[in-house]
PDB file of C-alpha atoms and ligand atoms in Angstrom:
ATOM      1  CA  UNK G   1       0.000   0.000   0.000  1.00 80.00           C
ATOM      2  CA  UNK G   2       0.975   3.543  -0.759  1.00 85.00           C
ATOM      3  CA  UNK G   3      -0.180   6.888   0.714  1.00 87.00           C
ATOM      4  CA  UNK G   4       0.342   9.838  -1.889  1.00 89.00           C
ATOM      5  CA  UNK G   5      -0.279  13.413  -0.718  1.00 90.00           C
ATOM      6  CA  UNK G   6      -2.024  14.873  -3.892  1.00 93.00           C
ATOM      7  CA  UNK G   7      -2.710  18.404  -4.868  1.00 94.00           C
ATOM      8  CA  UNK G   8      -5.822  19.356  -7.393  1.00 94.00           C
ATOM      9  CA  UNK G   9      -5.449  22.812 -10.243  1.00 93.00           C
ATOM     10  CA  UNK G  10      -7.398  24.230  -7.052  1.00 92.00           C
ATOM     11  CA  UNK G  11      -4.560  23.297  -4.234  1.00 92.00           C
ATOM     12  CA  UNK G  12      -6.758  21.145  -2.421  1.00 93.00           C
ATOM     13  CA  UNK G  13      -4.290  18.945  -0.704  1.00 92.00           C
ATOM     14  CA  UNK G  14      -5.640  14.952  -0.107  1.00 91.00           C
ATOM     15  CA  UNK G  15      -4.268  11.540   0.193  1.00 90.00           C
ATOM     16  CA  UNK G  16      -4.266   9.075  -2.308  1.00 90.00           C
ATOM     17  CA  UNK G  17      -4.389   5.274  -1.677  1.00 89.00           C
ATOM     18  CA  UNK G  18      -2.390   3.000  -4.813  1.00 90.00           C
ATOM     19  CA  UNK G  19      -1.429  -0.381  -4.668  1.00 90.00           C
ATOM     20  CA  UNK G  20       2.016   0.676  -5.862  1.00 89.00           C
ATOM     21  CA  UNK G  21       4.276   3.512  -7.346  1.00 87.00           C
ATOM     22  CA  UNK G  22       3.350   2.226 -11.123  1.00 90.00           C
ATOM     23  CA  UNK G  23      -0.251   1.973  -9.727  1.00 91.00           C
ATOM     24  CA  UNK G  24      -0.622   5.646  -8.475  1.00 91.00           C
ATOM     25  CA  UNK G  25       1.005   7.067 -11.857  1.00 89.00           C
ATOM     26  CA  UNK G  26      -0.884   5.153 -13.805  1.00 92.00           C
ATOM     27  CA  UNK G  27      -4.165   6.397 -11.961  1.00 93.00           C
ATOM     28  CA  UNK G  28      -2.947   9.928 -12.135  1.00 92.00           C
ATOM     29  CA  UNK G  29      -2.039  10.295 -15.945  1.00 91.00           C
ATOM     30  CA  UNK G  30      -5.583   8.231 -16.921  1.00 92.00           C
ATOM     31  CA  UNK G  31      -7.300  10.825 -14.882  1.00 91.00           C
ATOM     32  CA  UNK G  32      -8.668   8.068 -12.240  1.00 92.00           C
ATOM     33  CA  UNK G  33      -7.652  10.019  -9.522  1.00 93.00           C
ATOM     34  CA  UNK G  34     -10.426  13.007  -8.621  1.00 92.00           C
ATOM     35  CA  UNK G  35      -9.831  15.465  -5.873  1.00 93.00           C
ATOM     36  CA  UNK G  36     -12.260  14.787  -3.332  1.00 90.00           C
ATOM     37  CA  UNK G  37     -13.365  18.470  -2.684  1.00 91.00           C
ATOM     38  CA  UNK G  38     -13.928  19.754  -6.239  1.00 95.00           C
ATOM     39  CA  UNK G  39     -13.639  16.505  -8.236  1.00 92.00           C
ATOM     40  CA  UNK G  40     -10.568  18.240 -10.425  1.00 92.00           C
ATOM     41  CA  UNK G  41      -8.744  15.608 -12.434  1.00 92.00           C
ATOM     42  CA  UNK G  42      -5.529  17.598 -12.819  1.00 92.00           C
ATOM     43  CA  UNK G  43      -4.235  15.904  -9.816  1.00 93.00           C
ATOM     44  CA  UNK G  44      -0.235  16.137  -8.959  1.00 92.00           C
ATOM     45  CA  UNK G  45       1.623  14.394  -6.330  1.00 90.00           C
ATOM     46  CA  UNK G  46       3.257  16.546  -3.741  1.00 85.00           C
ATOM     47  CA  UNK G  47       6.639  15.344  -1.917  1.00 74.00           C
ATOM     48  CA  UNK G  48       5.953  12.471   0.539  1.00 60.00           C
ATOM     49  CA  UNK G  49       5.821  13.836   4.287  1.00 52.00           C
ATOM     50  CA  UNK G  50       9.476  14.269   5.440  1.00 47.00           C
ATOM     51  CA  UNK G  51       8.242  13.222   8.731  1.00 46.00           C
ATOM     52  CA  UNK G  52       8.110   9.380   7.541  1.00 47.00           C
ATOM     53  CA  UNK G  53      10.885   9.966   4.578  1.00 45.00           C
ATOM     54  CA  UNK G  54       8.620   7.746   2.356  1.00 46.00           C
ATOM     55  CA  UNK G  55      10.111   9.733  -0.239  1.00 47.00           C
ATOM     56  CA  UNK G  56       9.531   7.697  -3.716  1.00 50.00           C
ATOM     57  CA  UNK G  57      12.632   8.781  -5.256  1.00 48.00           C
ATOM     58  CA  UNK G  58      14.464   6.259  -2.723  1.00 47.00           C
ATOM     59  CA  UNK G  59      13.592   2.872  -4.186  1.00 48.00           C
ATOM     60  CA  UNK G  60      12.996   0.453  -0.716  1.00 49.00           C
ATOM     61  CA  UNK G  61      16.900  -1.403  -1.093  1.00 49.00           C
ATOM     62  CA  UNK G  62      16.634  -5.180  -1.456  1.00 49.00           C
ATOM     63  CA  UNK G  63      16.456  -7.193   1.831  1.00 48.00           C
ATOM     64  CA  UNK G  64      19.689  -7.941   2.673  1.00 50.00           C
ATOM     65  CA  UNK G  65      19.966 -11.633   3.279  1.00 53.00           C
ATOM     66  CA  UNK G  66      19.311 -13.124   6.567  1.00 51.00           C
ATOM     67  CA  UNK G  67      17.445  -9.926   7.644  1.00 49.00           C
ATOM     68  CA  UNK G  68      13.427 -10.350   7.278  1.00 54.00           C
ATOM     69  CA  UNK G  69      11.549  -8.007   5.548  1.00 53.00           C
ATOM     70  CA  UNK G  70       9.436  -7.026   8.071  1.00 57.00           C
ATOM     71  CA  UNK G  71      12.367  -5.407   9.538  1.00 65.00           C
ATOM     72  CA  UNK G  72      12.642  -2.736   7.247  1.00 77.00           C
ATOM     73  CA  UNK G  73      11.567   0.832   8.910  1.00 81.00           C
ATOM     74  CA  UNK G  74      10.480   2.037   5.688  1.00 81.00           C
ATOM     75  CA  UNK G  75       7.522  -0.866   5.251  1.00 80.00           C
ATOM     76  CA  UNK G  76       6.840  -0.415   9.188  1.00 80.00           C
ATOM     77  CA  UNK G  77       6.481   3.153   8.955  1.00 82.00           C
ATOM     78  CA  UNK G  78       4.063   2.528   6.150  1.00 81.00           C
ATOM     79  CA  UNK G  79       2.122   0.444   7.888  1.00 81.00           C
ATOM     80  CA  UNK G  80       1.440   2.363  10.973  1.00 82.00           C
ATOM     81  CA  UNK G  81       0.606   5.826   9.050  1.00 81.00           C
ATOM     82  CA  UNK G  82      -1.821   3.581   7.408  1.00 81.00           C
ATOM     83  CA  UNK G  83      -3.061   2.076  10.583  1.00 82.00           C
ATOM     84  CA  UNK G  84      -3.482   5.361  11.937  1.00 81.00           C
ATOM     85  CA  UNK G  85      -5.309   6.604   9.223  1.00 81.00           C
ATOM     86  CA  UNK G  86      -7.986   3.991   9.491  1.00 81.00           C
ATOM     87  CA  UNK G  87      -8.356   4.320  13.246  1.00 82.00           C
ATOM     88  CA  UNK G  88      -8.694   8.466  12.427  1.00 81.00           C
ATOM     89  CA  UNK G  89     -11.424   7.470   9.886  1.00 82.00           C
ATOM     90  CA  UNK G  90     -12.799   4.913  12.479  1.00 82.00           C
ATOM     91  CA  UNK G  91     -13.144   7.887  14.893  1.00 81.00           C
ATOM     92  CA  UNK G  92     -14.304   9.977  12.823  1.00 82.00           C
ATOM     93  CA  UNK G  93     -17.714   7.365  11.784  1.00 83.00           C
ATOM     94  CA  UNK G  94     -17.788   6.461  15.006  1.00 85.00           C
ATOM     95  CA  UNK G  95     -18.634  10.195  16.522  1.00 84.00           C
ATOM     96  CA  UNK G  96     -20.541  11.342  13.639  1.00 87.00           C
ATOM     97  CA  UNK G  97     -23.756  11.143  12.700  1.00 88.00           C
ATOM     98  CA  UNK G  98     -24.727  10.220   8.989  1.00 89.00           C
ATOM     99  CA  UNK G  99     -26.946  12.666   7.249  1.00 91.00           C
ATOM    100  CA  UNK G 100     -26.222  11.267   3.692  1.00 89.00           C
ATOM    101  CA  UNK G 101     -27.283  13.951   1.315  1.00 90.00           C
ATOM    102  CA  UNK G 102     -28.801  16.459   3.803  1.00 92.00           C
ATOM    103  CA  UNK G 103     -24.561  17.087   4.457  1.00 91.00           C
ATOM    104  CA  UNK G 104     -25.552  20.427   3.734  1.00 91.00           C
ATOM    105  CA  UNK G 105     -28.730  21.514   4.760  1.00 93.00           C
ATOM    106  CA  UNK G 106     -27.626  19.957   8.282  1.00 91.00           C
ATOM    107  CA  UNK G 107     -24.689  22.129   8.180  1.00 91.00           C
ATOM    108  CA  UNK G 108     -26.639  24.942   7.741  1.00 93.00           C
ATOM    109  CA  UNK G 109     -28.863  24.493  10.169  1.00 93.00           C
ATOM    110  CA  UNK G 110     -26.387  23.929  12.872  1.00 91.00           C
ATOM    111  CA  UNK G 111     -24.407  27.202  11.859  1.00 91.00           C
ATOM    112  CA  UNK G 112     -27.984  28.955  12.070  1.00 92.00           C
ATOM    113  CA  UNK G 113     -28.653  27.815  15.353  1.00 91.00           C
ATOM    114  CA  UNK G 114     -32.167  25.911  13.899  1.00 92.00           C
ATOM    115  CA  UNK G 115     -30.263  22.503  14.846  1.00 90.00           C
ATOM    116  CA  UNK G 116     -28.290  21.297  17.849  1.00 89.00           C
ATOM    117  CA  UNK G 117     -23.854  21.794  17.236  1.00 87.00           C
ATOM    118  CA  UNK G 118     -22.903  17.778  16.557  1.00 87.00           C
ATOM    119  CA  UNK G 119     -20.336  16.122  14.371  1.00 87.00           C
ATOM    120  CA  UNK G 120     -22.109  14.845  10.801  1.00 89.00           C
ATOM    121  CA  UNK G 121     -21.006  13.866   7.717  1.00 89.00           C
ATOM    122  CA  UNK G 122     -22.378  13.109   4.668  1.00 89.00           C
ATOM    123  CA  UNK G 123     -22.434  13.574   0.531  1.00 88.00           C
ATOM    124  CA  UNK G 124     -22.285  17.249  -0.827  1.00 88.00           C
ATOM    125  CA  UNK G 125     -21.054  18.275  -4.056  1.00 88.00           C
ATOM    126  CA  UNK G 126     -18.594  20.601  -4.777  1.00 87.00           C
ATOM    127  CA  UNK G 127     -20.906  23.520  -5.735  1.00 90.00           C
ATOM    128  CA  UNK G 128     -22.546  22.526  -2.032  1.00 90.00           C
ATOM    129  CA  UNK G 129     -19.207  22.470  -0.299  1.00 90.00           C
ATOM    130  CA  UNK G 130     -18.056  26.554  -2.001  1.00 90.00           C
ATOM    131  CA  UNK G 131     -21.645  27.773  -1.132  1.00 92.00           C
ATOM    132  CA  UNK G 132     -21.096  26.548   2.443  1.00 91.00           C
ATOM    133  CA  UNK G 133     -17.353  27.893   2.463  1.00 91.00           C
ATOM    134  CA  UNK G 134     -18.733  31.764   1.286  1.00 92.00           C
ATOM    135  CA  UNK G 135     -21.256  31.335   4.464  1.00 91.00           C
ATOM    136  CA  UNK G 136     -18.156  30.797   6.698  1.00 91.00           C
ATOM    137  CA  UNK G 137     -19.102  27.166   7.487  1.00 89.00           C
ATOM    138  CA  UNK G 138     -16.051  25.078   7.349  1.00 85.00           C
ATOM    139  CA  UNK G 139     -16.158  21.218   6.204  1.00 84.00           C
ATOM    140  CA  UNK G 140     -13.290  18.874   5.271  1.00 80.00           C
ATOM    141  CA  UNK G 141     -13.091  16.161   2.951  1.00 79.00           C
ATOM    142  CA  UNK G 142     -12.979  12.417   4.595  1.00 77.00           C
ATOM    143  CA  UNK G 143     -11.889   9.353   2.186  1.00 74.00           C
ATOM    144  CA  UNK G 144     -13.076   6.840   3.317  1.00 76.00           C
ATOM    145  CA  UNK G 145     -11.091   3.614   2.171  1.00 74.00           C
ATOM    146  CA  UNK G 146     -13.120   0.844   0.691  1.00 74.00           C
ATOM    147  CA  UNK G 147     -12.195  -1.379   3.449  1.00 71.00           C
ATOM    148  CA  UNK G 148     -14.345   0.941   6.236  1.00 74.00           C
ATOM    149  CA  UNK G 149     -17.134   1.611   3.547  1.00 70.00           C
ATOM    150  CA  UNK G 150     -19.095  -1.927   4.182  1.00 59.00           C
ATOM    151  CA  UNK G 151     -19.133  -1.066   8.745  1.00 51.00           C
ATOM    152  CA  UNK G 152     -19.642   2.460   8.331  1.00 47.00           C
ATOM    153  CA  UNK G 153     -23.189   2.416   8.594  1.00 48.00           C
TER     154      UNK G 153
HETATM  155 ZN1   ZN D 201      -9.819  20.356  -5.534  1.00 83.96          ZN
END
């Protein structure tokens, strides 16, 4: 598994799931790959998060012999961002309450006072999400991996 931080024509910064390197180019340049906020298909990859040094342009070295491959900090540190990505997501389904297309009318409603102030999520389109933005009421964009779709409700 690899986790791309992606930028849309709009700078909308998101993270990108691919099965590989090849995977996530081959995504990109076939215009697979929509940003999440504004569904822009001119998507470019940003440098991997020095914090983890997943850099791409340092190919993982071969395991050296004798030395298992689950040694190798590069594949653990992988592995936990992506494990603590799916507890965030986790979290975040667990404390929120769907509202499925009514994302924004609920939002509304709460920044109007007409509603009780909870955590929701839901579907809005892009047109949905600016209107909301020029009101002043903030949302962010959630993907949620295929793997969490089938228990999230
Ligand atoms: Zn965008």
């Amino acid at each position: 598994m690899k986790v791309l931080d992606l930028r849309c024509a709009q700078d909308h910064r998101f993270e990108g799931w691919f099965a590989s390197e090849d995977d996530a180019q081959s995504q990109i340049s076939r215009g697979l790959v929509q940003c999440p906020v504004c569904a822009d298909q001119a998507v470019t990859r940003l440098p991997s998060a020095p914090r983890l040094n997943l850099s791409g342009a340092t190919a993982p070295a071969a395991p050296v012999a004798g030395k298992p491959a689950e040694a190798d900090p590069q594949r653990q540190a992988q592995a936990a961002l992506q494990a603590l990505y799916l507890k965030a997501v986790r979290q975040v389904l667990a404390q929120t309450e769907d509202v499925g297309d009514r994302f924004a009318e609920e939002a509304r409603r709460m920044h109007y006072d007409e509603a009780p102030e909870r955590g929701i999520r839901g579907k809005a389109s892009p047109e949905e999400v600016r209107a909301l933005a020029e009101e002043g009421i903030e949302t962010f964009p959630l993907v949620v991996p295929d793997a969490l779709k089938q228990t999230a409700h």
